[in-house]
C-alpha cells in the first residue's frame, strides 16, 4: 500500500505489475513473490483499517520530537490545536454524501476526514473518519484537550454545549460566529489605540442554549468583529479568551489556515481520487497509508541539510523508490558530485531534430 501511495498508482494491476518489475529487489522487503491482484484485493477487504491507524499512531509518537516547528521558543504554538475536516468524494455510494441526489439517480459517496493538528507540528495528531453527511461538530466530543489549551476551528463546528464544557474546564477556543446566531450584548471591551483599525467591535455577549436534559442555559462569550478592507467582508470571531486583545484573537484564528495547507499537500501529492477497493475498509486503509507516507516524508524533509519543497521530495523519492541508496545522500550529494565532475566543462549543443 505504501508503494501504491508513493508511486501514485490508480489500480491493483498497476500496483502488482509495478512491484513485480523490481524482481530481486523485493527480497529486502521480505517478499519472495509478488502477491496477485486477488490476494491484494482480499487483504484490503479483510484486514481491519484500525491496524493502519495504530501504525500511524505509533509512528507519530516515535517521531513527535522531530515534528516540532522551528519556532522552539513560542510556547503559545504548543497550546494551539487546529481542527478541521476535508471531504473526499467516492466513485460509489459507499458512504453517505451530502447534497441533493443527482438527476440521473446515480449517487456518489463521500468520506469525511476529521483532523486535529497541533500548530507546533505539521502532521495530524488525531484523525477520525465519518461519512460525508456527518456534521462536523460531532468531532469536538472526541477531543481530549487539557486546561489552557486553545482550539481553533471554523463556524461549521458550532456546539454551544461543548463550548460551555470547555469554558468550565478552562479550555479555550476561537471560532467564527454564524451570521444567523442569536445573542445579547452585555458590555463593550475597550480596543487599544495601537490595534489596527480593521478591528471595529469587541464586546461580551450571552448566548442561550439547551443542555443534555433540554434545560435552557446561558453562556457568556466574547465577540470580536474584524473588517477585511481588501475583500470588503466582516468576520465575527467568537471566543472564551478574555485576557488577549482583539488583534491577538484575530491573529490566532489566522493560524487555522495551517490545516488547509496540510489538506492541499495531501491531495496534491498522493492518489486520493482513485481507490484500489470499493469497500469502506479498503478506502480507509488507503487514506491511512497516505497519512503514514505524509508523516514519513515530513520527518525526512525536516532532517535534510538541504531543504527542498515537499512536492519535490515526494517526486524524488518516487523516482528512486527501489534504489539501494539513502534518500538524503541522493538529494544532498548527487548535485554536488555532478557539479564537481563537470566543473569547467562547456555545455555542448545537440541538434535534436534536423530540418
XYZ file of C-alpha atoms in Angstrom, residues 101-290:
190
model
C -29.465 13.329 -5.335
C -28.202 13.707 -8.940
C -30.760 13.885 -11.747
C -29.516 10.601 -13.204
C -30.173 8.876 -9.878
C -26.573 7.673 -9.553
C -25.444 8.780 -6.121
C -21.807 9.042 -5.175
C -20.446 8.528 -1.714
C -18.061 10.607 0.323
C -15.787 10.130 3.317
C -15.009 12.951 5.719
C -11.588 13.016 7.373
C -11.832 14.907 10.672
C -8.428 16.124 11.795
C -6.745 17.808 14.743
C -3.323 19.342 14.166
C -1.028 20.867 16.782
C 0.198 24.233 15.425
C 3.680 23.320 16.706
C 3.809 20.388 14.283
C 2.980 19.717 10.626
C 1.079 16.410 10.682
C -2.270 15.391 12.200
C -2.303 14.297 15.811
C -5.848 12.912 15.728
C -7.817 11.532 12.759
C -11.405 10.300 12.670
C -13.429 9.072 9.668
C -17.162 9.510 9.108
C -19.435 9.592 6.072
C -19.590 12.985 4.391
C -23.112 13.681 5.712
C -21.988 13.643 9.370
C -21.968 17.098 10.953
C -18.548 18.451 11.862
C -19.395 19.373 15.459
C -19.661 15.676 16.463
C -15.857 15.535 16.279
C -15.464 18.026 19.148
C -16.649 15.490 21.724
C -13.779 13.157 20.745
C -11.091 15.692 21.633
C -9.154 15.283 24.881
C -7.972 18.858 25.302
C -6.325 19.961 28.540
C -6.805 23.173 30.556
C -5.276 26.304 28.961
C -5.008 24.671 25.534
C -6.673 26.561 22.655
C -8.802 25.030 19.893
C -9.157 26.814 16.534
C -11.951 25.838 14.142
C -14.433 27.357 11.695
C -18.113 28.033 12.254
C -19.135 24.621 10.929
C -18.323 23.249 14.394
C -20.896 25.285 16.318
C -21.785 23.429 19.535
C -22.652 25.703 22.467
C -22.938 22.790 24.905
C -19.346 21.811 24.137
C -18.249 25.460 24.415
C -19.783 25.616 27.892
C -17.972 22.445 28.996
C -14.669 23.791 27.724
C -15.192 27.156 29.410
C -15.883 25.467 32.746
C -12.711 23.368 32.323
C -10.590 26.437 31.327
C -10.118 25.113 27.812
C -10.138 27.955 25.295
C -11.297 28.237 21.694
C -11.511 30.710 18.816
C -14.064 30.225 16.062
C -16.380 32.318 13.904
C -19.893 33.301 14.871
C -22.627 32.250 12.471
C -24.354 35.125 10.695
C -27.780 33.995 11.931
C -26.688 33.448 15.546
C -28.908 34.990 18.245
C -27.124 36.680 21.134
C -27.475 39.507 23.657
C -24.776 42.134 24.033
C -23.566 42.788 27.583
C -20.694 45.266 27.593
C -18.050 46.710 25.305
C -14.377 45.839 25.724
C -12.008 48.695 25.015
C -9.962 48.316 21.834
C -6.362 49.577 22.405
C -5.179 52.592 20.410
C -2.363 50.581 18.819
C -4.822 47.982 17.480
C -5.362 48.101 13.670
C -8.472 49.985 12.540
C -9.823 46.757 10.994
C -10.985 45.659 14.463
C -14.191 47.608 14.842
C -16.020 45.919 17.757
C -15.105 43.925 20.842
C -17.709 43.048 23.459
C -19.079 40.365 25.727
C -22.254 38.603 24.730
C -24.560 35.927 26.101
C -25.919 33.030 24.062
C -28.744 30.756 25.138
C -28.614 27.003 24.510
C -30.190 23.824 25.837
C -28.196 21.321 27.856
C -28.370 17.497 27.716
C -31.713 17.388 29.574
C -33.267 20.167 27.493
C -32.944 22.902 30.122
C -32.146 26.374 28.801
C -28.731 27.690 29.836
C -26.829 30.927 29.253
C -23.206 31.100 28.125
C -21.094 34.262 28.303
C -18.571 34.633 25.455
C -16.682 37.329 23.591
C -17.419 38.655 20.096
C -14.660 40.374 18.103
C -15.597 41.977 14.773
C -12.976 42.408 12.057
C -13.440 44.218 8.751
C -11.359 42.984 5.813
C -10.899 46.054 3.612
C -9.443 44.133 0.675
C -12.360 41.690 0.446
C -14.967 44.078 1.860
C -16.084 41.401 4.329
C -16.971 41.289 8.001
C -15.567 38.476 10.170
C -17.111 37.797 13.586
C -14.813 35.860 15.910
C -16.303 34.031 18.886
C -14.081 33.080 21.816
C -13.963 32.467 25.570
C -10.499 34.066 25.849
C -10.660 37.252 27.890
C -7.010 38.178 28.521
C -5.999 38.843 24.880
C -6.503 41.898 22.719
C -8.881 41.847 19.757
C -5.897 41.773 17.400
C -4.387 38.749 19.180
C -7.686 36.887 18.851
C -7.777 37.607 15.102
C -4.168 36.504 14.625
C -4.898 33.269 16.483
C -7.744 32.427 14.109
C -5.460 33.133 11.162
C -3.305 30.174 12.293
C -6.210 27.906 11.292
C -5.091 28.068 7.652
C -2.175 25.814 8.538
C -4.511 22.828 8.358
C -5.843 23.929 4.947
C -2.261 23.790 3.658
C -1.989 20.244 5.032
C -5.111 19.102 3.148
C -3.796 20.720 -0.034
C -0.455 18.937 0.415
C -2.135 15.545 0.840
C -4.403 15.892 -2.188
C -1.713 17.270 -4.500
C 0.959 14.663 -3.774
C -0.924 11.414 -3.169
C -3.681 9.485 -5.013
C -6.899 10.376 -3.202
C -9.089 10.429 -6.313
C -8.698 6.750 -7.183
C -9.105 3.914 -4.705
C -7.994 0.309 -5.125
C -11.036 -1.137 -3.378
C -14.749 -0.387 -3.313
C -15.326 -1.171 0.373
C -15.290 1.274 3.274
C -12.459 -0.672 4.898
C -10.244 -0.590 1.776
C -10.792 3.144 1.323
C -9.833 3.891 4.935
C -6.708 1.735 4.594
C -5.574 3.763 1.595
C -6.184 7.054 3.422
C -4.269 5.809 6.480
C -1.342 4.811 4.239
C -1.438 8.259 2.641
